[in-house]
PDB file of C-alpha atoms in Angstrom:
ATOM      1  CA  MET H1422      29.545  17.753 -48.031  1.00 47.00           C
ATOM      2  CA  GLY H1423      32.699  17.319 -45.984  1.00 50.00           C
ATOM      3  CA  ALA H1424      33.697  14.202 -44.082  1.00 49.00           C
ATOM      4  CA  THR H1425      33.135  15.719 -40.639  1.00 48.00           C
ATOM      5  CA  THR H1426      30.808  18.674 -41.225  1.00 50.00           C
ATOM      6  CA  MET H1427      27.393  18.547 -42.886  1.00 53.00           C
ATOM      7  CA  LEU H1428      26.310  21.816 -44.533  1.00 54.00           C
ATOM      8  CA  ILE H1429      22.931  22.470 -46.115  1.00 56.00           C
ATOM      9  CA  SER H1430      22.189  25.972 -47.342  1.00 59.00           C
ATOM     10  CA  GLY H1431      24.856  27.328 -45.047  1.00 63.00           C
ATOM     11  CA  PHE H1432      23.642  25.514 -41.870  1.00 67.00           C
ATOM     12  CA  ASP H1433      25.924  23.202 -39.891  1.00 77.00           C
ATOM     13  CA  LEU H1434      23.653  20.247 -39.054  1.00 81.00           C
ATOM     14  CA  SER H1435      26.073  18.890 -36.475  1.00 83.00           C
ATOM     15  CA  GLN H1436      26.009  22.184 -34.607  1.00 83.00           C
ATOM     16  CA  LEU H1437      22.219  22.375 -34.880  1.00 84.00           C
ATOM     17  CA  ALA H1438      21.935  18.869 -33.432  1.00 86.00           C
ATOM     18  CA  ASP H1439      24.305  19.758 -30.580  1.00 86.00           C
ATOM     19  CA  ASN H1440      22.328  22.912 -29.829  1.00 87.00           C
ATOM     20  CA  ALA H1441      19.039  20.988 -29.844  1.00 90.00           C
ATOM     21  CA  ALA H1442      20.473  18.322 -27.532  1.00 89.00           C
ATOM     22  CA  GLN H1443      21.793  20.965 -25.147  1.00 89.00           C
ATOM     23  CA  ARG H1444      18.441  22.748 -25.123  1.00 89.00           C
ATOM     24  CA  GLY H1445      16.675  19.438 -24.513  1.00 85.00           C
ATOM     25  CA  ARG H1446      18.916  18.680 -21.541  1.00 83.00           C
ATOM     26  CA  GLN H1447      18.222  22.128 -20.121  1.00 87.00           C
ATOM     27  CA  LEU H1448      14.456  21.673 -20.471  1.00 85.00           C
ATOM     28  CA  LEU H1449      14.703  18.256 -18.819  1.00 76.00           C
ATOM     29  CA  ASN H1450      16.683  19.729 -15.921  1.00 77.00           C
ATOM     30  CA  ASP H1451      14.137  22.550 -15.560  1.00 80.00           C
ATOM     31  CA  LEU H1452      11.291  20.023 -15.501  1.00 75.00           C
ATOM     32  CA  GLN H1453      13.056  17.889 -12.913  1.00 72.00           C
ATOM     33  CA  THR H1454      13.700  20.947 -10.728  1.00 74.00           C
ATOM     34  CA  TYR H1455      10.009  21.896 -10.937  1.00 73.00           C
ATOM     35  CA  LEU H1456       8.893  18.360 -10.063  1.00 67.00           C
ATOM     36  CA  GLU H1457      11.291  18.195  -7.130  1.00 65.00           C
ATOM     37  CA  ARG H1458       9.987  21.515  -5.799  1.00 66.00           C
ATOM     38  CA  ASP H1459       6.367  20.425  -6.271  1.00 61.00           C
ATOM     39  CA  HIS H1460       7.109  17.082  -4.611  1.00 57.00           C
ATOM     40  CA  GLU H1461       8.646  18.812  -1.589  1.00 57.00           C
ATOM     41  CA  GLN H1462       5.729  21.236  -1.219  1.00 56.00           C
ATOM     42  CA  ARG H1463       2.905  18.677  -1.154  1.00 70.00           C
ATOM     43  CA  GLU H1464       1.654  18.251   2.389  1.00 82.00           C
ATOM     44  CA  LEU H1465      -1.405  16.746   4.028  1.00 89.00           C
ATOM     45  CA  PRO H1466      -4.121  19.262   4.925  1.00 91.00           C
ATOM     46  CA  GLU H1467      -4.190  20.585   8.469  1.00 93.00           C
ATOM     47  CA  PHE H1468      -7.225  21.233  10.652  1.00 94.00           C
ATOM     48  CA  GLY H1469      -8.244  21.986  14.205  1.00 94.00           C
ATOM     49  CA  ILE H1470      -9.110  19.804  17.160  1.00 95.00           C
ATOM     50  CA  GLU H1471     -12.848  19.838  16.411  1.00 96.00           C
ATOM     51  CA  LYS H1472     -12.420  18.080  13.073  1.00 96.00           C
ATOM     52  CA  ALA H1473      -9.835  15.731  14.561  1.00 95.00           C
ATOM     53  CA  ALA H1474     -12.325  14.711  17.246  1.00 95.00           C
ATOM     54  CA  GLU H1475     -15.052  14.203  14.649  1.00 95.00           C
ATOM     55  CA  LEU H1476     -12.813  11.898  12.604  1.00 94.00           C
ATOM     56  CA  ILE H1477     -11.775   9.884  15.648  1.00 93.00           C
ATOM     57  CA  GLY H1478     -15.279   9.651  17.080  1.00 92.00           C
ATOM     58  CA  CYS H1479     -14.770  11.367  20.426  1.00 93.00           C
ATOM     59  CA  THR H1480     -15.044  14.833  21.921  1.00 95.00           C
ATOM     60  CA  SER H1481     -12.393  17.500  21.576  1.00 94.00           C
ATOM     61  CA  GLN H1482     -12.238  17.688  25.377  1.00 96.00           C
ATOM     62  CA  HIS H1483     -11.364  13.986  25.510  1.00 95.00           C
ATOM     63  CA  ILE H1484      -8.386  14.629  23.231  1.00 94.00           C
ATOM     64  CA  ARG H1485      -7.295  17.581  25.388  1.00 94.00           C
ATOM     65  CA  ASP H1486      -7.531  15.456  28.540  1.00 95.00           C
ATOM     66  CA  LYS H1487      -5.431  12.666  27.025  1.00 94.00           C
ATOM     67  CA  GLU H1488      -2.844  15.149  25.792  1.00 94.00           C
ATOM     68  CA  ASN H1489      -2.646  16.701  29.253  1.00 93.00           C
ATOM     69  CA  ASP H1490      -2.273  13.369  31.098  1.00 93.00           C
ATOM     70  CA  GLY H1491       0.443  12.124  28.730  1.00 92.00           C
ATOM     71  CA  THR H1492      -1.574   9.432  26.948  1.00 94.00           C
ATOM     72  CA  LEU H1493      -1.179  11.430  23.737  1.00 93.00           C
ATOM     73  CA  ASP H1494       1.783  13.444  22.530  1.00 92.00           C
ATOM     74  CA  LYS H1495       1.561  17.197  22.772  1.00 92.00           C
ATOM     75  CA  PRO H1496       0.070  18.543  19.524  1.00 92.00           C
ATOM     76  CA  ARG H1497       1.542  21.047  17.129  1.00 93.00           C
ATOM     77  CA  THR H1498       0.172  24.559  17.501  1.00 92.00           C
ATOM     78  CA  HIS H1499       0.048  27.792  15.572  1.00 89.00           C
ATOM     79  CA  ARG H1500      -0.546  31.290  16.861  1.00 86.00           C
ATOM     80  CA  VAL H1501      -3.893  32.930  16.096  1.00 84.00           C
ATOM     81  CA  GLY H1502      -3.991  36.368  17.670  1.00 85.00           C
ATOM     82  CA  VAL H1503      -3.061  35.801  21.315  1.00 84.00           C
ATOM     83  CA  MET H1504      -3.992  32.101  21.333  1.00 87.00           C
ATOM     84  CA  ASP H1505      -2.121  28.941  20.358  1.00 89.00           C
ATOM     85  CA  ARG H1506      -4.497  26.675  18.454  1.00 93.00           C
ATOM     86  CA  ARG H1507      -3.924  22.940  18.151  1.00 94.00           C
ATOM     87  CA  ILE H1508      -3.420  21.666  14.596  1.00 95.00           C
ATOM     88  CA  TYR H1509      -3.489  18.117  13.254  1.00 96.00           C
ATOM     89  CA  ASN H1510      -3.281  16.233   9.980  1.00 95.00           C
ATOM     90  CA  TYR H1511      -4.597  12.814   8.977  1.00 95.00           C
ATOM     91  CA  ASN H1512      -1.403  11.033  10.033  1.00 95.00           C
ATOM     92  CA  GLU H1513      -1.648  12.518  13.516  1.00 96.00           C
ATOM     93  CA  VAL H1514      -5.347  11.641  13.728  1.00 95.00           C
ATOM     94  CA  ASN H1515      -4.526   8.007  12.983  1.00 94.00           C
ATOM     95  CA  GLN H1516      -1.773   8.052  15.611  1.00 95.00           C
ATOM     96  CA  ILE H1517      -4.353   9.265  18.123  1.00 95.00           C
ATOM     97  CA  ARG H1518      -6.737   6.505  17.013  1.00 93.00           C
ATOM     98  CA  ARG H1519      -4.103   3.884  17.752  1.00 92.00           C
ATOM     99  CA  ALA H1520      -3.194   5.413  21.112  1.00 93.00           C
ATOM    100  CA  LEU H1521      -6.866   5.513  22.145  1.00 92.00           C
ATOM    101  CA  LYS H1522      -7.518   1.992  20.793  1.00 88.00           C
ATOM    102  CA  ARG H1523     -10.064   3.308  18.296  1.00 83.00           C
ATOM    103  CA  ASP H1524      -8.404   1.829  15.199  1.00 72.00           C
ATOM    104  CA  ASP H1525     -10.004  -1.629  15.145  1.00 72.00           C
ATOM    105  CA  ILE H1526     -11.996  -1.190  11.926  1.00 69.00           C
ATOM    106  CA  SER H1527     -10.668  -4.183   9.992  1.00 67.00           C
ATOM    107  CA  ASN H1528     -12.075  -7.704  10.046  1.00 69.00           C
ATOM    108  CA  GLY H1529      -8.544  -9.102   9.890  1.00 76.00           C
ATOM    109  CA  LYS H1530      -8.654 -10.009   6.204  1.00 87.00           C
ATOM    110  CA  CYS H1531      -7.139  -7.905   3.461  1.00 93.00           C
ATOM    111  CA  ALA H1532      -9.581  -7.041   0.673  1.00 94.00           C
ATOM    112  CA  ARG H1533      -8.508  -6.457  -2.940  1.00 96.00           C
ATOM    113  CA  ILE H1534     -10.402  -3.936  -5.056  1.00 96.00           C
ATOM    114  CA  ILE H1535      -9.589  -3.156  -8.687  1.00 96.00           C
ATOM    115  CA  PHE H1536     -10.849  -0.445 -10.995  1.00 94.00           C
ATOM    116  CA  SER H1537     -11.022  -1.678 -14.570  1.00 89.00           C
ATOM    117  CA  ASN H1538     -12.562  -0.481 -17.810  1.00 84.00           C
ATOM    118  CA  LEU H1539     -11.389  -0.940 -21.386  1.00 79.00           C
ATOM    119  CA  LYS H1540     -12.081   2.713 -22.132  1.00 79.00           C
ATOM    120  CA  GLY H1541      -9.777   5.485 -21.007  1.00 77.00           C
ATOM    121  CA  GLY H1542     -10.935   8.672 -19.308  1.00 83.00           C
ATOM    122  CA  VAL H1543     -13.842   7.104 -17.421  1.00 86.00           C
ATOM    123  CA  GLY H1544     -12.606   7.796 -13.889  1.00 88.00           C
ATOM    124  CA  LYS H1545     -10.758   4.612 -12.908  1.00 91.00           C
ATOM    125  CA  THR H1546      -7.764   6.449 -11.521  1.00 94.00           C
ATOM    126  CA  SER H1547      -9.873   9.131  -9.819  1.00 95.00           C
ATOM    127  CA  HIS H1548     -11.973   6.495  -8.065  1.00 95.00           C
ATOM    128  CA  ALA H1549      -8.874   4.552  -6.998  1.00 96.00           C
ATOM    129  CA  LEU H1550      -7.284   7.728  -5.639  1.00 96.00           C
ATOM    130  CA  HIS H1551     -10.345   8.919  -3.713  1.00 96.00           C
ATOM    131  CA  LEU H1552     -11.022   5.468  -2.247  1.00 96.00           C
ATOM    132  CA  SER H1553      -7.407   5.277  -1.094  1.00 96.00           C
ATOM    133  CA  HIS H1554      -7.560   8.694   0.547  1.00 96.00           C
ATOM    134  CA  TYR H1555     -10.901   7.998   2.225  1.00 95.00           C
ATOM    135  CA  THR H1556      -9.962   4.615   3.679  1.00 95.00           C
ATOM    136  CA  ALA H1557      -6.577   5.907   4.863  1.00 94.00           C
ATOM    137  CA  ARG H1558      -8.363   8.843   6.492  1.00 93.00           C
ATOM    138  CA  GLU H1559     -10.471   6.295   8.348  1.00 92.00           C
ATOM    139  CA  GLY H1560      -7.321   4.567   9.608  1.00 92.00           C
ATOM    140  CA  MET H1561      -7.027   1.581   7.273  1.00 94.00           C
ATOM    141  CA  ARG H1562      -3.618   0.406   6.054  1.00 95.00           C
ATOM    142  CA  MET H1563      -3.561   0.729   2.283  1.00 95.00           C
ATOM    143  CA  LEU H1564      -1.486  -0.641  -0.569  1.00 97.00           C
ATOM    144  CA  VAL H1565      -2.098   1.057  -3.912  1.00 98.00           C
ATOM    145  CA  ILE H1566      -0.829  -0.724  -7.028  1.00 97.00           C
ATOM    146  CA  ASP H1567      -0.611   1.197 -10.287  1.00 97.00           C
ATOM    147  CA  LEU H1568      -0.652  -1.074 -13.349  1.00 96.00           C
ATOM    148  CA  ASP H1569      -1.169   1.700 -15.901  1.00 94.00           C
ATOM    149  CA  PRO H1570       2.063   2.649 -17.738  1.00 93.00           C
ATOM    150  CA  GLN H1571       0.789   6.245 -17.869  1.00 93.00           C
ATOM    151  CA  ALA H1572       1.482   6.337 -14.094  1.00 92.00           C
ATOM    152  CA  THR H1573      -1.218   8.928 -13.352  1.00 93.00           C
ATOM    153  CA  LEU H1574      -2.070   7.377  -9.988  1.00 95.00           C
ATOM    154  CA  THR H1575       1.626   7.100  -9.187  1.00 94.00           C
ATOM    155  CA  THR H1576       2.253  10.798  -9.750  1.00 90.00           C
ATOM    156  CA  ALA H1577      -0.876  11.693  -7.756  1.00 91.00           C
ATOM    157  CA  PHE H1578       0.955  10.358  -4.703  1.00 91.00           C
ATOM    158  CA  GLY H1579       4.035  12.466  -5.436  1.00 86.00           C
ATOM    159  CA  LEU H1580       6.034   9.662  -7.063  1.00 89.00           C
ATOM    160  CA  VAL H1581       7.573  10.626 -10.394  1.00 85.00           C
ATOM    161  CA  PRO H1582       9.155   8.018 -12.707  1.00 87.00           C
ATOM    162  CA  GLY H1583      12.742   9.002 -13.354  1.00 81.00           C
ATOM    163  CA  LEU H1584      12.805  11.274 -10.310  1.00 79.00           C
ATOM    164  CA  ASN H1585      12.003   9.104  -7.299  1.00 82.00           C
ATOM    165  CA  VAL H1586      10.956   5.909  -9.112  1.00 88.00           C
ATOM    166  CA  ASP H1587      13.912   4.075 -10.610  1.00 88.00           C
ATOM    167  CA  SER H1588      14.032   1.479 -13.357  1.00 87.00           C
ATOM    168  CA  GLY H1589      12.545  -1.812 -12.171  1.00 88.00           C
ATOM    169  CA  GLU H1590      10.658  -0.234  -9.268  1.00 91.00           C
ATOM    170  CA  ASP H1591       7.251  -1.315 -10.540  1.00 94.00           C
ATOM    171  CA  ILE H1592       5.204  -4.508 -10.529  1.00 95.00           C
ATOM    172  CA  GLY H1593       6.995  -5.909 -13.594  1.00 92.00           C
ATOM    173  CA  PRO H1594       9.793  -7.898 -11.888  1.00 93.00           C
ATOM    174  CA  ALA H1595       7.310  -9.506  -9.465  1.00 92.00           C
ATOM    175  CA  LEU H1596       5.305 -10.802 -12.443  1.00 92.00           C
ATOM    176  CA  THR H1597       8.226 -11.966 -14.577  1.00 90.00           C
ATOM    177  CA  THR H1598      11.005 -12.917 -12.152  1.00 90.00           C
ATOM    178  CA  ASN H1599       9.985 -13.563  -8.533  1.00 91.00           C
ATOM    179  CA  PRO H1600       6.707 -12.654  -6.790  1.00 92.00           C
ATOM    180  CA  GLU H1601       8.538 -11.778  -3.564  1.00 93.00           C
ATOM    181  CA  ILE H1602      10.305  -8.907  -5.356  1.00 94.00           C
ATOM    182  CA  ILE H1603       7.126  -6.886  -4.831  1.00 96.00           C
ATOM    183  CA  THR H1604       8.419  -5.982  -1.361  1.00 95.00           C
ATOM    184  CA  ARG H1605      11.310  -4.064  -2.971  1.00 95.00           C
ATOM    185  CA  THR H1606       9.001  -1.959  -5.126  1.00 95.00           C
ATOM    186  CA  ILE H1607       6.738  -0.649  -2.353  1.00 96.00           C
ATOM    187  CA  LYS H1608       7.108   3.097  -1.827  1.00 95.00           C
ATOM    188  CA  HIS H1609       5.982   5.082   1.203  1.00 94.00           C
ATOM    189  CA  THR H1610       3.943   8.263   0.774  1.00 93.00           C
ATOM    190  CA  ARG H1611       3.078  11.288   2.885  1.00 92.00           C
ATOM    191  CA  TRP H1612       0.146   9.279   4.173  1.00 94.00           C
ATOM    192  CA  ASN H1613       1.490   6.920   6.847  1.00 94.00           C
ATOM    193  CA  GLU H1614      -1.322   4.514   5.990  1.00 95.00           C
ATOM    194  CA  ILE H1615      -0.735   4.446   2.209  1.00 97.00           C
ATOM    195  CA  ASP H1616       2.032   2.582   0.406  1.00 97.00           C
ATOM    196  CA  VAL H1617       2.308   2.507  -3.384  1.00 97.00           C
ATOM    197  CA  VAL H1618       3.709   0.109  -5.957  1.00 97.00           C
ATOM    198  CA  PRO H1619       4.350   2.678  -8.702  1.00 96.00           C
ATOM    199  CA  ALA H1620       3.978   2.392 -12.459  1.00 95.00           C
ATOM    200  CA  GLN H1621       6.144   3.674 -15.278  1.00 94.00           C
ATOM    201  CA  LEU H1622       6.323   3.426 -19.046  1.00 92.00           C
ATOM    202  CA  SER H1623       8.340   0.191 -18.968  1.00 90.00           C
ATOM    203  CA  LEU H1624       5.187  -1.668 -17.868  1.00 91.00           C
ATOM    204  CA  GLN H1625       4.192  -1.665 -21.529  1.00 89.00           C
ATOM    205  CA  TYR H1626       7.063  -4.089 -22.071  1.00 88.00           C
ATOM    206  CA  THR H1627       5.911  -6.287 -19.167  1.00 88.00           C
ATOM    207  CA  ASP H1628       2.700  -7.232 -21.012  1.00 84.00           C
ATOM    208  CA  TRP H1629       4.697  -8.343 -24.048  1.00 83.00           C
ATOM    209  CA  GLN H1630       7.406 -10.019 -21.954  1.00 84.00           C
ATOM    210  CA  MET H1631       4.933 -12.189 -20.053  1.00 84.00           C
ATOM    211  CA  LEU H1632       3.456 -13.529 -23.276  1.00 78.00           C
ATOM    212  CA  GLN H1633       6.869 -14.205 -24.806  1.00 78.00           C
ATOM    213  CA  GLU H1634       8.162 -16.062 -21.746  1.00 72.00           C
ATOM    214  CA  GLN H1635       4.977 -17.926 -20.902  1.00 61.00           C
ATOM    215  CA  LYS H1636       6.278 -21.470 -21.299  1.00 62.00           C
ATOM    216  CA  SER H1637       9.764 -20.926 -19.880  1.00 59.00           C
ATOM    217  CA  HIS H1638       8.526 -19.366 -16.611  1.00 68.00           C
ATOM    218  CA  GLU H1639       5.182 -21.068 -16.029  1.00 70.00           C
ATOM    219  CA  SER H1640       6.730 -23.952 -14.089  1.00 67.00           C
ATOM    220  CA  THR H1641       8.354 -21.587 -11.551  1.00 72.00           C
ATOM    221  CA  LEU H1642       6.029 -18.556 -11.521  1.00 77.00           C
ATOM    222  CA  GLY H1643       2.709 -20.262 -12.178  1.00 78.00           C
ATOM    223  CA  PRO H1644       0.033 -19.523 -14.801  1.00 82.00           C
ATOM    224  CA  LEU H1645       0.188 -16.085 -16.407  1.00 84.00           C
ATOM    225  CA  PRO H1646      -3.113 -14.685 -15.046  1.00 87.00           C
ATOM    226  CA  LEU H1647      -2.230 -15.647 -11.447  1.00 91.00           C
ATOM    227  CA  ARG H1648       1.163 -13.949 -11.156  1.00 91.00           C
ATOM    228  CA  LEU H1649      -0.169 -10.854  -9.369  1.00 94.00           C
ATOM    229  CA  HIS H1650      -2.240 -13.019  -7.017  1.00 95.00           C
ATOM    230  CA  SER H1651       0.933 -14.877  -6.023  1.00 94.00           C
ATOM    231  CA  ALA H1652       2.801 -11.624  -5.419  1.00 94.00           C
ATOM    232  CA  LEU H1653       0.006 -10.178  -3.273  1.00 96.00           C
ATOM    233  CA  GLN H1654      -0.059 -13.280  -1.096  1.00 95.00           C
ATOM    234  CA  THR H1655       3.457 -12.439   0.084  1.00 95.00           C
ATOM    235  CA  ILE H1656       2.538  -9.011   1.501  1.00 95.00           C
ATOM    236  CA  GLU H1657      -1.224  -8.728   2.020  1.00 94.00           C
ATOM    237  CA  ASP H1658      -1.018  -9.529   5.740  1.00 93.00           C
ATOM    238  CA  GLN H1659       0.498  -6.048   6.192  1.00 94.00           C
ATOM    239  CA  TYR H1660      -2.586  -4.249   4.824  1.00 96.00           C
ATOM    240  CA  ASP H1661      -6.327  -3.923   5.319  1.00 94.00           C
ATOM    241  CA  LEU H1662      -7.054  -3.022   1.699  1.00 96.00           C
ATOM    242  CA  ILE H1663      -5.276  -3.282  -1.655  1.00 97.00           C
ATOM    243  CA  VAL H1664      -6.472  -0.963  -4.428  1.00 98.00           C
ATOM    244  CA  ILE H1665      -5.368  -1.636  -8.006  1.00 97.00           C
ATOM    245  CA  ASP H1666      -5.643   0.741 -10.955  1.00 96.00           C
ATOM    246  CA  THR H1667      -5.490  -0.901 -14.391  1.00 94.00           C
ATOM    247  CA  PRO H1668      -4.662   0.305 -17.907  1.00 92.00           C
ATOM    248  CA  PRO H1669      -7.500   0.873 -20.420  1.00 90.00           C
ATOM    249  CA  ALA H1670      -6.743  -2.368 -22.274  1.00 86.00           C
ATOM    250  CA  LEU H1671      -7.345  -6.075 -21.760  1.00 86.00           C
ATOM    251  CA  GLY H1672      -3.718  -7.162 -21.630  1.00 88.00           C
ATOM    252  CA  MET H1673      -1.911  -9.411 -19.179  1.00 90.00           C
ATOM    253  CA  LEU H1674      -1.685  -6.658 -16.561  1.00 93.00           C
ATOM    254  CA  SER H1675      -5.456  -6.160 -16.527  1.00 92.00           C
ATOM    255  CA  LEU H1676      -6.106  -9.915 -16.580  1.00 93.00           C
ATOM    256  CA  ASN H1677      -3.796 -10.389 -13.598  1.00 93.00           C
ATOM    257  CA  ALA H1678      -5.640  -7.668 -11.693  1.00 94.00           C
ATOM    258  CA  ILE H1679      -9.029  -9.208 -12.455  1.00 95.00           C
ATOM    259  CA  ALA H1680      -7.829 -12.663 -11.399  1.00 94.00           C
ATOM    260  CA  ALA H1681      -6.445 -11.269  -8.129  1.00 93.00           C
ATOM    261  CA  ALA H1682      -9.482  -9.171  -7.195  1.00 93.00           C
ATOM    262  CA  ASP H1683     -12.099  -9.689  -4.519  1.00 93.00           C
ATOM    263  CA  MET H1684     -14.155  -6.800  -5.929  1.00 92.00           C
ATOM    264  CA  ILE H1685     -14.155  -5.241  -9.403  1.00 89.00           C
TER     265      ILE H1685
END
């Protein structure tokens, strides 16, 4: 075997490794391109004025009247035959709610709901996602916090770790450094009423890090199980509901969620 070239049965291992690395980079670029295209194509569903009126709790004629007198913005339309039909999405419905003063559905206090189970595949993330969509559809301001390093809930909202979620843009720094950092990790989504604190694989390290640094940070950050509670106190006045998805394990992330919850 030479000093610079490794040969086994006539194969140059260095060249094989270079080829594999190049192929890996190409596959990664292809995956990123696909995710970017998918991310750009995701849009909220659109519907007509009848469904918009049903969601708002008024008649379709009332919406037409308010659009005609300038109370509401002129709607988007699309041509069907010889007619232009009004079209709306959930964001526009909530804008109409606010303009018509029909958005007072909160009691003024932010509620915290977590979905937790030590077993995986039991529907925690699905329930968190559907509750978030439903309450946002009804006009509530939502913060969704993903504590599961698998980031399934994160990607469901079109946020992809490594693509539009950078290193440190998760709940970890707020639990280990400064609770107010949570404001820097909040991401907007296509739903105007839904913000997300995303998850990524590095959250696995956060569990371990909190246990290792327990004594050195407890005097400044407070007891371990109350770190998330402290972080939420800094931003909960901006939301009607906070929904938290947890990993299928009873680690520090899950314990923090349980300690911070109003409903489990």
